[in-house]
mmCIF file of C-alpha atoms and ligand atoms in Angstrom:
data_model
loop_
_atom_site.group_PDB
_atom_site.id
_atom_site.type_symbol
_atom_site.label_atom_id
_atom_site.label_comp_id
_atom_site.label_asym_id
_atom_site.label_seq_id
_atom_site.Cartn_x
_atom_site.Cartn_y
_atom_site.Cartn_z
ATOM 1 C CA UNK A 1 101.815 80.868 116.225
ATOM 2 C CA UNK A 2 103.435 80.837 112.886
ATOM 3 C CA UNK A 3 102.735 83.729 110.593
ATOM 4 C CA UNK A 4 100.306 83.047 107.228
ATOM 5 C CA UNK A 5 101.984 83.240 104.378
ATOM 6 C CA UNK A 6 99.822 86.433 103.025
ATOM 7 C CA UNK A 7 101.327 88.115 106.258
ATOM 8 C CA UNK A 8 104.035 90.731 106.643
ATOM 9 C CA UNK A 9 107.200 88.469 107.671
ATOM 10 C CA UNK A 10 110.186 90.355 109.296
ATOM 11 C CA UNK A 11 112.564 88.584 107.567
ATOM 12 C CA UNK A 12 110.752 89.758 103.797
ATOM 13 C CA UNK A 13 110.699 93.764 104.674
ATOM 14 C CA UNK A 14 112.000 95.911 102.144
ATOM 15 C CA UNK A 15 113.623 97.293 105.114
ATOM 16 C CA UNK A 16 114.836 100.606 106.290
ATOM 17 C CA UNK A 17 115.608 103.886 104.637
ATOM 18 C CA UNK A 18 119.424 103.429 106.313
ATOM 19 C CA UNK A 19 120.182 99.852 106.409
ATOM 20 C CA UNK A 20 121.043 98.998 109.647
ATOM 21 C CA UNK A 21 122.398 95.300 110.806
ATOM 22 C CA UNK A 22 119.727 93.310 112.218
ATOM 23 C CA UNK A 23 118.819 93.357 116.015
ATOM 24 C CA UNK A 24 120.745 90.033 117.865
ATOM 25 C CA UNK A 25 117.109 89.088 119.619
ATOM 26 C CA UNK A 26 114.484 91.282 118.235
ATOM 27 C CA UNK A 27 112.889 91.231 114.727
ATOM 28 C CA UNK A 28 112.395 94.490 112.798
ATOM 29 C CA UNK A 29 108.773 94.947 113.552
ATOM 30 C CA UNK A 30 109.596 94.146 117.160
ATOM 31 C CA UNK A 31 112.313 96.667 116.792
ATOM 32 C CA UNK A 32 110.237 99.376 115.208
ATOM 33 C CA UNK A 33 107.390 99.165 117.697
ATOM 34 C CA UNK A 34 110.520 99.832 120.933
ATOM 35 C CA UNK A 35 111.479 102.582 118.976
ATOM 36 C CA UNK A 36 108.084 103.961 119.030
ATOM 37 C CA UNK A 37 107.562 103.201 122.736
ATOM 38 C CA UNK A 38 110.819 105.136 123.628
ATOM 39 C CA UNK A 39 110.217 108.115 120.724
ATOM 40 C CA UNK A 40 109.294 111.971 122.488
ATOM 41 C CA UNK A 41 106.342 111.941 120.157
ATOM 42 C CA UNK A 42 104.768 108.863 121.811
ATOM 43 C CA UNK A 43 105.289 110.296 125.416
ATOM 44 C CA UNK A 44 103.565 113.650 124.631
ATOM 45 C CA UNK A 45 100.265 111.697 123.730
ATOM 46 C CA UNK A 46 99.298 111.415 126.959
ATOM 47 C CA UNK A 47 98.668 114.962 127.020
ATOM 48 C CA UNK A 48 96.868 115.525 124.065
ATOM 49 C CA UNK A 49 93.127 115.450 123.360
ATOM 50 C CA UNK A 50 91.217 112.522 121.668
ATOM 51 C CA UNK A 51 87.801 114.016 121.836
ATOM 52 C CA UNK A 52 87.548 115.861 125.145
ATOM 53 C CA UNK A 53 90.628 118.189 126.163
ATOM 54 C CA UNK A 54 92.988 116.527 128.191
ATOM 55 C CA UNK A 55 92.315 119.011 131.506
ATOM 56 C CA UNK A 56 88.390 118.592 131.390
ATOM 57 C CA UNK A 57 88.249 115.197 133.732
ATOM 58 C CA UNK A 58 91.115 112.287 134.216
ATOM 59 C CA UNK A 59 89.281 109.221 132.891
ATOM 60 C CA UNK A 60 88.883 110.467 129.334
ATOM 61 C CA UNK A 61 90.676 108.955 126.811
ATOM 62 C CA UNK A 62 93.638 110.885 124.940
ATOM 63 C CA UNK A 63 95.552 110.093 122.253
ATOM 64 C CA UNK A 64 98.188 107.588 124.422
ATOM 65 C CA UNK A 65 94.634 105.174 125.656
ATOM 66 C CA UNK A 66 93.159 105.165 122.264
ATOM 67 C CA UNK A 67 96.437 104.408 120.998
ATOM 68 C CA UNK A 68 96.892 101.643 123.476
ATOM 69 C CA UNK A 69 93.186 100.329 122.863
ATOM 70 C CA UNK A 70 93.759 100.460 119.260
ATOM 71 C CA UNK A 71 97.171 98.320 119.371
ATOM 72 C CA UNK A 72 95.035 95.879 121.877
ATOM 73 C CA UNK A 73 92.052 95.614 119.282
ATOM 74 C CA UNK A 74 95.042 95.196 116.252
ATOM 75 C CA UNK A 75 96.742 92.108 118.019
ATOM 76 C CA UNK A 76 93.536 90.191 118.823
ATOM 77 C CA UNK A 77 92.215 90.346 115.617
ATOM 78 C CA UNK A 78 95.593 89.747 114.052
ATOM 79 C CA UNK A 79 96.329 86.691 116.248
ATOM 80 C CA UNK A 80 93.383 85.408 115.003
ATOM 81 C CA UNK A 81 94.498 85.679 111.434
ATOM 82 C CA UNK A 82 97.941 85.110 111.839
ATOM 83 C CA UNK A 83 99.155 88.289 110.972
ATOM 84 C CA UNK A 84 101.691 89.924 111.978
ATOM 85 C CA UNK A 85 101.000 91.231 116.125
ATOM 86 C CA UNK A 86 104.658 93.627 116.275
ATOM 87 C CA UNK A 87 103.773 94.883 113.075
ATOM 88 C CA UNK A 88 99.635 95.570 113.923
ATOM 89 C CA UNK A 89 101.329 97.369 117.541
ATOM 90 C CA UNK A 90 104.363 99.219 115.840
ATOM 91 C CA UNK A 91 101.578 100.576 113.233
ATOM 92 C CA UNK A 92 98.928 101.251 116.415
ATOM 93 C CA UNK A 93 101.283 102.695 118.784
ATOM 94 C CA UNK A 94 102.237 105.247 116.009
ATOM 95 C CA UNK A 95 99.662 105.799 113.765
ATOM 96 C CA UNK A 96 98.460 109.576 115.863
ATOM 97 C CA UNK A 97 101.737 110.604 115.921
ATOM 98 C CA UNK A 98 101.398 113.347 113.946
ATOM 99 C CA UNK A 99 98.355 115.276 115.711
ATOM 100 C CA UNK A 100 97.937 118.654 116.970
ATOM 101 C CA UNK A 101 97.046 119.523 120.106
ATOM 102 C CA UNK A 102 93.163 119.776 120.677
ATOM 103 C CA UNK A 103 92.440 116.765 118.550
ATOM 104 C CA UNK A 104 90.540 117.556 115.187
ATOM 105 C CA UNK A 105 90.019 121.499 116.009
ATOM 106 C CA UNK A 106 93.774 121.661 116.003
ATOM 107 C CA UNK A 107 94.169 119.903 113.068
ATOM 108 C CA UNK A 108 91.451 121.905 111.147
ATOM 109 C CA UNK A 109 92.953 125.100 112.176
ATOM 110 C CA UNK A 110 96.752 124.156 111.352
ATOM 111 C CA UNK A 111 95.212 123.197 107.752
ATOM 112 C CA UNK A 112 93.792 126.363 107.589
ATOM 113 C CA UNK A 113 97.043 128.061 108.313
ATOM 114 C CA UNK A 114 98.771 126.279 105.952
ATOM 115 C CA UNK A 115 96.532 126.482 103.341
ATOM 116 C CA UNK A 116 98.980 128.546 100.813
ATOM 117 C CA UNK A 117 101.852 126.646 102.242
ATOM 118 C CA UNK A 118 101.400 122.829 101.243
ATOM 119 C CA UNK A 119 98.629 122.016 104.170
ATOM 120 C CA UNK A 120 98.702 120.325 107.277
ATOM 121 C CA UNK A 121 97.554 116.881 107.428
ATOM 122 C CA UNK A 122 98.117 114.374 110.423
ATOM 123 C CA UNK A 123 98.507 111.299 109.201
ATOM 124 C CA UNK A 124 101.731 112.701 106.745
ATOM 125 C CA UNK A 125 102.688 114.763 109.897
ATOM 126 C CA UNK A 126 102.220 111.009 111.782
ATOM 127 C CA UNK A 127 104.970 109.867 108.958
ATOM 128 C CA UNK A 128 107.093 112.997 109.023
ATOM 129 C CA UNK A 129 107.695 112.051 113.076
ATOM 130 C CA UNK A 130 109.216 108.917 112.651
ATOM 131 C CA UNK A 131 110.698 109.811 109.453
ATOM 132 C CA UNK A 132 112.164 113.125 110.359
ATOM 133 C CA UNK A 133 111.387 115.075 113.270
ATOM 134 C CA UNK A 134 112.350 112.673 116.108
ATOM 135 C CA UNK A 135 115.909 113.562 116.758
ATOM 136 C CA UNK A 136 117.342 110.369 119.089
ATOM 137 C CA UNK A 137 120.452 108.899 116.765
ATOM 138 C CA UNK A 138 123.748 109.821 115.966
ATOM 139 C CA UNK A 139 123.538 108.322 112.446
ATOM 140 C CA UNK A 140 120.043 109.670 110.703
ATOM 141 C CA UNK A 141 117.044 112.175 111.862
ATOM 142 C CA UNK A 142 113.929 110.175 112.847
ATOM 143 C CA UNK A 143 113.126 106.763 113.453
ATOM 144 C CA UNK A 144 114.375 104.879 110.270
ATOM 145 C CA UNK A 145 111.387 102.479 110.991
ATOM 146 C CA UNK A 146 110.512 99.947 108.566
ATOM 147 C CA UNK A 147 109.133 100.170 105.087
ATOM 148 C CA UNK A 148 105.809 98.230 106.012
ATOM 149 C CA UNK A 149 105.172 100.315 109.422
ATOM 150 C CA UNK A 150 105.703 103.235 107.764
ATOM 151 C CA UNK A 151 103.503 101.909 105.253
ATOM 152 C CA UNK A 152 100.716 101.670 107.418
ATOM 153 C CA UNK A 153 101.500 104.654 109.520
ATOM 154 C CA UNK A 154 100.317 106.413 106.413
ATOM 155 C CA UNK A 155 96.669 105.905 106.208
ATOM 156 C CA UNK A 156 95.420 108.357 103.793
ATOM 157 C CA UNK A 157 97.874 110.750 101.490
ATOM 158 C CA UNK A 158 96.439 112.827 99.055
ATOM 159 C CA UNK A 159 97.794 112.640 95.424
ATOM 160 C CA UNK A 160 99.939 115.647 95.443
ATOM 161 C CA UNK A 161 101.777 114.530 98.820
ATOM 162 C CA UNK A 162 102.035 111.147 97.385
ATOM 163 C CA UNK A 163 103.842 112.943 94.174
ATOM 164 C CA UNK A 164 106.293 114.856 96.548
ATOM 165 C CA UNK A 165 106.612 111.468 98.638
ATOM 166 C CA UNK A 166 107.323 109.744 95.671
ATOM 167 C CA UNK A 167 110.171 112.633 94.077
ATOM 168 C CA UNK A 168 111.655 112.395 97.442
ATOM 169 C CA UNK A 169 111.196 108.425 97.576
ATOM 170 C CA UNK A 170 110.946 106.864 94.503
ATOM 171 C CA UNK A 171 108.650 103.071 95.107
ATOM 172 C CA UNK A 172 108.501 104.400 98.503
ATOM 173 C CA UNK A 173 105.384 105.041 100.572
ATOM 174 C CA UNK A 174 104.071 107.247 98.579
ATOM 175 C CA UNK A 175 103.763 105.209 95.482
ATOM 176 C CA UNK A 176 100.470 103.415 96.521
ATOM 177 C CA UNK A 177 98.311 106.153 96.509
ATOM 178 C CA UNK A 178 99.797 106.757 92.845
ATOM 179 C CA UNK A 179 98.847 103.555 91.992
ATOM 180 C CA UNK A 180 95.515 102.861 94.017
ATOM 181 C CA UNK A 181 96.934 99.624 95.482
ATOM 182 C CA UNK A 182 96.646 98.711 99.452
ATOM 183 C CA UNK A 183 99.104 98.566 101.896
ATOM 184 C CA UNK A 184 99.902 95.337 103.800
ATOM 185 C CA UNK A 185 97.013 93.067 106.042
ATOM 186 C CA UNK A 186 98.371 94.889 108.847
ATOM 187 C CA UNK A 187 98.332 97.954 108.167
ATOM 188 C CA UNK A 188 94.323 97.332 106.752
ATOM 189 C CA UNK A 189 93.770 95.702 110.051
ATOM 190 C CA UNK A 190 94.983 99.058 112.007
ATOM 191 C CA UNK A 191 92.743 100.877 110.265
ATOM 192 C CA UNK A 192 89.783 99.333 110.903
ATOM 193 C CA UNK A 193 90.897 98.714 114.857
ATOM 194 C CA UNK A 194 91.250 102.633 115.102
ATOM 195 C CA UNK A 195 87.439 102.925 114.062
ATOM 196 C CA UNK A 196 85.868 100.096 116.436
ATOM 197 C CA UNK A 197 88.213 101.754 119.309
ATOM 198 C CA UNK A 198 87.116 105.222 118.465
ATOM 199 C CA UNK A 199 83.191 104.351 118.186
ATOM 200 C CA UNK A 200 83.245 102.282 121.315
ATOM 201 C CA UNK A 201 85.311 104.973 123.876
ATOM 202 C CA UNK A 202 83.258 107.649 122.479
ATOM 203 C CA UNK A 203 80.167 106.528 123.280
ATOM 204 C CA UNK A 204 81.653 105.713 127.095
ATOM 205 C CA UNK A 205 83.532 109.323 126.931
ATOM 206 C CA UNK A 206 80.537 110.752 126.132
ATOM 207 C CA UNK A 207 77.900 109.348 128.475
ATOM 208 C CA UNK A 208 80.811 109.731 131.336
ATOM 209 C CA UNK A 209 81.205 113.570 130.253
ATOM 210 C CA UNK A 210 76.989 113.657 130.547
ATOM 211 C CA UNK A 211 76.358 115.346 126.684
ATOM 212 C CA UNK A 212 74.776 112.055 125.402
ATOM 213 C CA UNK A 213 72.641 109.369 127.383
ATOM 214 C CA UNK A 214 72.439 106.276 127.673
ATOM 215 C CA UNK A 215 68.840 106.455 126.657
ATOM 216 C CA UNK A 216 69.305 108.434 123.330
ATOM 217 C CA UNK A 217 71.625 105.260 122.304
ATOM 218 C CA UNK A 218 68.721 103.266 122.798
ATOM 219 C CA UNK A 219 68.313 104.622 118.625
ATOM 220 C CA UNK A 220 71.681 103.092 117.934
ATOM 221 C CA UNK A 221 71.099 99.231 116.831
ATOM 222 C CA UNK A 222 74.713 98.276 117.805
ATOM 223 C CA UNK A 223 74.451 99.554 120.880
ATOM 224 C CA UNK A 224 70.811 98.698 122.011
ATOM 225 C CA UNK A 225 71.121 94.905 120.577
ATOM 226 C CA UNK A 226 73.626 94.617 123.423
ATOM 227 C CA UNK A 227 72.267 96.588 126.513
ATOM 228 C CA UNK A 228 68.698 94.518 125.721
ATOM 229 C CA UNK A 229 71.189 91.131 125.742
ATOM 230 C CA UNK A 230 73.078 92.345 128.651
ATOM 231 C CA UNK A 231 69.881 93.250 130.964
ATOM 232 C CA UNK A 232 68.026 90.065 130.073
ATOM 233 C CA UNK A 233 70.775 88.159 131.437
ATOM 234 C CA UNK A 234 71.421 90.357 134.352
ATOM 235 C CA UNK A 235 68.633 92.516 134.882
ATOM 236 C CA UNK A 236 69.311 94.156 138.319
ATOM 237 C CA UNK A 237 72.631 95.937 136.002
ATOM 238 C CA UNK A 238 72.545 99.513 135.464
ATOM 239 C CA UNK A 239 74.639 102.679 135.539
ATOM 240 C CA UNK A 240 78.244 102.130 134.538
ATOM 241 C CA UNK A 241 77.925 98.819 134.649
ATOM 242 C CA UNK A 242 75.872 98.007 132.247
ATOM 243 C CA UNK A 243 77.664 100.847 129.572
ATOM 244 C CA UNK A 244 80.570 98.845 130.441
ATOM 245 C CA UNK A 245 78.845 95.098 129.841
ATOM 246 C CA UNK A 246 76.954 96.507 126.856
ATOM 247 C CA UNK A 247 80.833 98.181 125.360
ATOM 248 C CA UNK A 248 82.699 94.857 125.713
ATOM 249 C CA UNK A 249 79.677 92.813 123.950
ATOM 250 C CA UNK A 250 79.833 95.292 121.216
ATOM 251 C CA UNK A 251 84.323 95.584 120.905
ATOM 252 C CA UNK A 252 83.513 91.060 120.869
ATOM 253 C CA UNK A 253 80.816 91.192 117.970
ATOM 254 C CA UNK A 254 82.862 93.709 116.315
ATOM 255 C CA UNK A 255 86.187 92.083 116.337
ATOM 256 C CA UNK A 256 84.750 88.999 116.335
ATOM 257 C CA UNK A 257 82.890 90.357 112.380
ATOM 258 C CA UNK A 258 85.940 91.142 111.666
ATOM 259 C CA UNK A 259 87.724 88.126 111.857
ATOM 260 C CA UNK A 260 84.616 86.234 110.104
ATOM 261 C CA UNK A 261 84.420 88.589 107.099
ATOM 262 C CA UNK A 262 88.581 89.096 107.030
ATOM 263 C CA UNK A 263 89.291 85.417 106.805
ATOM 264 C CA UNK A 264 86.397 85.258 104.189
ATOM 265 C CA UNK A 265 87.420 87.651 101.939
ATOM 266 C CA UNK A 266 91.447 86.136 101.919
ATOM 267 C CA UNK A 267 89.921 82.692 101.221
ATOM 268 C CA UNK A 268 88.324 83.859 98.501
ATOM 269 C CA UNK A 269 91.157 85.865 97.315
ATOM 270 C CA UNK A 270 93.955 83.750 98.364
ATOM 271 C CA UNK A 271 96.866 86.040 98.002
ATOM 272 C CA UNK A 272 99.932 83.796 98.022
ATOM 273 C CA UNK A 273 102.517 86.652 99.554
ATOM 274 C CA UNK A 274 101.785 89.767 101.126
ATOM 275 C CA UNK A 275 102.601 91.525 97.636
ATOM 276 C CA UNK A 276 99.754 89.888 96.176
ATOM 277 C CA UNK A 277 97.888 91.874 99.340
ATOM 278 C CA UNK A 278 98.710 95.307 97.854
ATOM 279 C CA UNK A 279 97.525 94.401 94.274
ATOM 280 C CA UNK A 280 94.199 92.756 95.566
ATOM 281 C CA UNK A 281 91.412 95.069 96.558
ATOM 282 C CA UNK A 282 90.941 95.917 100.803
ATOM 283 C CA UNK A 283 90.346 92.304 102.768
ATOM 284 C CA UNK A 284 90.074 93.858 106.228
ATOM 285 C CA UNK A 285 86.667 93.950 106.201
ATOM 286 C CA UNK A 286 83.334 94.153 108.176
ATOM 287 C CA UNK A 287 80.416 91.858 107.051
ATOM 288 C CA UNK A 288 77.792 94.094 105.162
ATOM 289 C CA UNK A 289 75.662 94.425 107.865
ATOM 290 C CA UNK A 290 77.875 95.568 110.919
ATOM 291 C CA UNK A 291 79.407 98.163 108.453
ATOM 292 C CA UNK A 292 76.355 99.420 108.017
ATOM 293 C CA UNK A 293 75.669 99.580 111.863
ATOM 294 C CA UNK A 294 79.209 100.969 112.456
ATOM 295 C CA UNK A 295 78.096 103.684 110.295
ATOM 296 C CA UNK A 296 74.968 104.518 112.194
ATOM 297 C CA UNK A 297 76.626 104.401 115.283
ATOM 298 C CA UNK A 298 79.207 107.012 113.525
ATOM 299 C CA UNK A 299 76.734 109.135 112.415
ATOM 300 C CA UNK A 300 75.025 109.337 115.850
ATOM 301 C CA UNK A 301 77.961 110.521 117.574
ATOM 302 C CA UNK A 302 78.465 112.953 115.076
ATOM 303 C CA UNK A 303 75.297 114.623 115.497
ATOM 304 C CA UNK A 304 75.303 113.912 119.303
ATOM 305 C CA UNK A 305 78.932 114.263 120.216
ATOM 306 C CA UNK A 306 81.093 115.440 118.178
ATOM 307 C CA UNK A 307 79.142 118.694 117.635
ATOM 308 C CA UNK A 308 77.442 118.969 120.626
ATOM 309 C CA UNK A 309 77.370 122.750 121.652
ATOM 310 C CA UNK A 310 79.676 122.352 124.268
ATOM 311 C CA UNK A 311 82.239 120.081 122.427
ATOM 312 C CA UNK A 312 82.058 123.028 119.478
ATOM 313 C CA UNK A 313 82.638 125.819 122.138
ATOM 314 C CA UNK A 314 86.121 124.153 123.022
ATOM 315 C CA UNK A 315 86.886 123.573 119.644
ATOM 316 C CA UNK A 316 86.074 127.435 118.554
ATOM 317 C CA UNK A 317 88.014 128.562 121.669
ATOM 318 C CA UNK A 318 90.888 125.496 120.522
ATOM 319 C CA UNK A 319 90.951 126.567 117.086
ATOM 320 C CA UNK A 320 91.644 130.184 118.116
ATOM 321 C CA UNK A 321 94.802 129.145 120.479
ATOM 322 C CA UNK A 322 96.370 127.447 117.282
ATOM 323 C CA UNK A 323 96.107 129.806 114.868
ATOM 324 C CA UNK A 324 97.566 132.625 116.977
ATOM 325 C CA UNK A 325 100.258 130.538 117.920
ATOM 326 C CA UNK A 326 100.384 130.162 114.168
ATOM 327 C CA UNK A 327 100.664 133.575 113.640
ATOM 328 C CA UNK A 328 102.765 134.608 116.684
ATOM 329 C CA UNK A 329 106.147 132.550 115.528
ATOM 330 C CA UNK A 330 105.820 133.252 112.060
ATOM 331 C CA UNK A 331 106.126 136.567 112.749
ATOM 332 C CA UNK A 332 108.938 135.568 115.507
ATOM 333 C CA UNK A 333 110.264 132.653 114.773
ATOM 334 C CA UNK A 334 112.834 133.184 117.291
ATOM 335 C CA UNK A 335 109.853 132.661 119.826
ATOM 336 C CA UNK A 336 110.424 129.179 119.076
ATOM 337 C CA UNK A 337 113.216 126.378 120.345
ATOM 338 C CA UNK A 338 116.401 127.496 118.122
ATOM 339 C CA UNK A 339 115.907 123.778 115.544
ATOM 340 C CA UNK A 340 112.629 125.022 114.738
ATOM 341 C CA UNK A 341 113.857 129.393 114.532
ATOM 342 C CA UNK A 342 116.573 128.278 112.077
ATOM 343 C CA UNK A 343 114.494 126.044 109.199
ATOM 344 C CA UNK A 344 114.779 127.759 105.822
ATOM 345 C CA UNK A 345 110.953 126.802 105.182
ATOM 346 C CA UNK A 346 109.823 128.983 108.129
ATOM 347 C CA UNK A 347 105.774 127.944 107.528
ATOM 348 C CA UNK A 348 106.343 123.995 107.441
ATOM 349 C CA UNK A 349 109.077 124.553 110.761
ATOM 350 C CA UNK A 350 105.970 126.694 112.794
ATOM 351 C CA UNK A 351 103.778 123.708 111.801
ATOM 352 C CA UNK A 352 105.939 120.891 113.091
ATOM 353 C CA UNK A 353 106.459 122.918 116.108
ATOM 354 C CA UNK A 354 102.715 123.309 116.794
ATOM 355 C CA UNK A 355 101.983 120.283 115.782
ATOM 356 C CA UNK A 356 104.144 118.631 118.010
ATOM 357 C CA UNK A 357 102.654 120.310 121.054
ATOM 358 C CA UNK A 358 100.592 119.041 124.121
ATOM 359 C CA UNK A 359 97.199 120.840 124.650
ATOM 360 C CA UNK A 360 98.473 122.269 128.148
ATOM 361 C CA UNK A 361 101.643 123.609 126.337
ATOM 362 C CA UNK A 362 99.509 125.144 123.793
ATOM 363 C CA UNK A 363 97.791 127.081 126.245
ATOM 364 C CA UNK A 364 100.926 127.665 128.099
ATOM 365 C CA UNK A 365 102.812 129.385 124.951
ATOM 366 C CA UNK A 366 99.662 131.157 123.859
ATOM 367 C CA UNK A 367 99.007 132.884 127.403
ATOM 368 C CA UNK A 368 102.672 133.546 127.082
ATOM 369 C CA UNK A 369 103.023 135.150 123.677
ATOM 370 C CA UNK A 370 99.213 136.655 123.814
ATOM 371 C CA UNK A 371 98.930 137.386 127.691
ATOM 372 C CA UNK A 372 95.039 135.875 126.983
ATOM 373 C CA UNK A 373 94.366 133.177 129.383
ATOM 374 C CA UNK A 374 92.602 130.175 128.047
ATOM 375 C CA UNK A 375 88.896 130.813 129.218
ATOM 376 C CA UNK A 376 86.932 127.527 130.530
HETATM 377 MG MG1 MG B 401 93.289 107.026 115.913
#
């Protein structure tokens, strides 16, 4: 289907950082979304934690599925809008990159540790992967991806990263945040697929795991609209059935919203280019009311889930792991791989090489260099 002309078009990117001659059968979004596929990062997320650690069971999602169910979310909903799909999956594929192991305990802990040191913060680290830490070509460090994947690869910055970002890059990717402009429709769109993937698998990793029920959800309007719709046309479903029939009505009204309220909100802005995008205020949009339910369904698995004892045991006993690994090769660096031992900024190098980590690698080094066992 052609592209809309408020879409990101291949041919229009303001390109990468070392121009490179085109690709004889592949555009650069295509291009940037292999790269991705074939990048070390994107192979280690299979073994790091989304929600529950990677070793607790082997249908739980990690950062690779969500990833995947993020990029599959993205294309619908930009097919539908004739965005731009390679750009929505280069953006999707990439856009956890940059996170610890142990999911948001890591990440929490790593900030901590570099709290006198310039932070930690994944979705810069999620940049500083495909800009610099991937080492795969003869000609630059990193991926050299794309302006507008890059773009969208970096979700949030805060103003003093997008100041450094911007000394380093001048009208590069750090500029928006300077200016409070938006990125591209794709990189809106990713955004808002990474929330609808996130609330649905949660609820299904967390019934699976047994801390929530399906009963408590009963509370949760977005959920309980569609278990009620399911049963009443199938009433003999239950059990994981019906989780499943009630999750895939729920992904369809949401991306389905989505759409409605997207195409809405660029009729009534009609942005001629996807320049006139960035200047406009956010179009990737839920309706009123299913933002509003997305929220409550947020909020419940935040008070359910997300710090359910047994989740915030693993994160306590998670948080502890990184920060003596933090502590261990600063002391030593030469405890780490010899690229990472020889960095002049010895902090930032410690933090890309934790960061970078799988969980079961984490617990590997920090039995290793503590002799403490990681206790179940
Ligand atoms: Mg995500």
């Amino acid at each position: 289907m052609a592209l809309a002309a408020y879409a990101s078009h291949p041919a229009a990117s303001r390109g990468r950082r070392y121009p490179e001659p085109p690709a004889p059968t592949r555009d650069a979004f295509q291009r940037d979304r292999d790269r991705i596929v074939h990048s070390t990062a994107f192979r280690r997320l299979v073994y790091k934690t989304q929600v529950f650690l990677n070793h607790e069971g082997d249908l739980f999602r990690t950062r690779m599925t969500h990833s995947l169910e993020v990029a599959q979310l993205g294309r619908s909903i930009a097919r539908a809008l004739a965005l731009n799909e390679d750009l929505v999956e280069a953006v999707a594929l990439a856009h956890d990159l940059g996170h610890t192991p142990f999911g948001h305990a890591g990440q929490d802990a790593l900030n901590d540790c570099m709290a006198d040191h310039g932070g930690f913060e994944h979705n810069l680290q999620s940049l500083r992967v495909v800009d610099e830490l991937e080492h795969r070509y003869p000609q630059y460090d990193g991926l050299n991806l794309s302006f507008e994947t890059r773009e969208g690869i970096l979700k949030h910055c805060s103003r003093a990263n997008a100041q450094r970002l911007e000394q380093r890059e001048p009208g590069g990717v750090g500029r928006r945040f300077l200016d409070r402009m938006q990125p591209g429709l794709e990189a809106q769109l990713c955004n808002l697929a990474d929330e609808i993937a996130y609330n649905a698998h949660d609820i299904d990793d967390g019934v699976r795991s047994g801390l929530i029920g399906i009963e408590q959800l009963a509370d949760v309007e977005l959920f309980d609209r569609f278990r009620r719709e399911a049963v009443a046309e199938y009433p003999a479903l239950d059990g994981r059935r019906l989780l499943y029939e009630t999750i895939r009505r729920m992904l369809s009204a949401q991306v389905y919203d989505v759409i409605d309220a997207t195409r809405a909100a660029i009729d009534a802005g009609a942005p001629a280019h996807a320049d006139a995008v960035r200047a406009a205020a956010p179009m990737v949009c839920f309706s009123p009311s299913m933002r509003e339910q997305s929220q409550a369904l947020k909020r419940f698995l935040f008070a359910n889930l997300y710090r359910h004892p047994r989740v915030a045991q693993t994160t306590g006993q998670a948080q502890d792991v990184v920060r003596a690994l933090f502590l261990a090769y600063r002391d030593n660096p030469s405890e780490m791989p010899p690229a990472y031992a020889c960095q002049q900024d010895r902090h930032r190098a410690v933090a890309d090489y934790i960061a970078g980590m799988t969980d079961r690698f984490a617990m590997r080094e920090h039995l290793r260099l503590t002799g403490r066992p990681w206790v179940e």
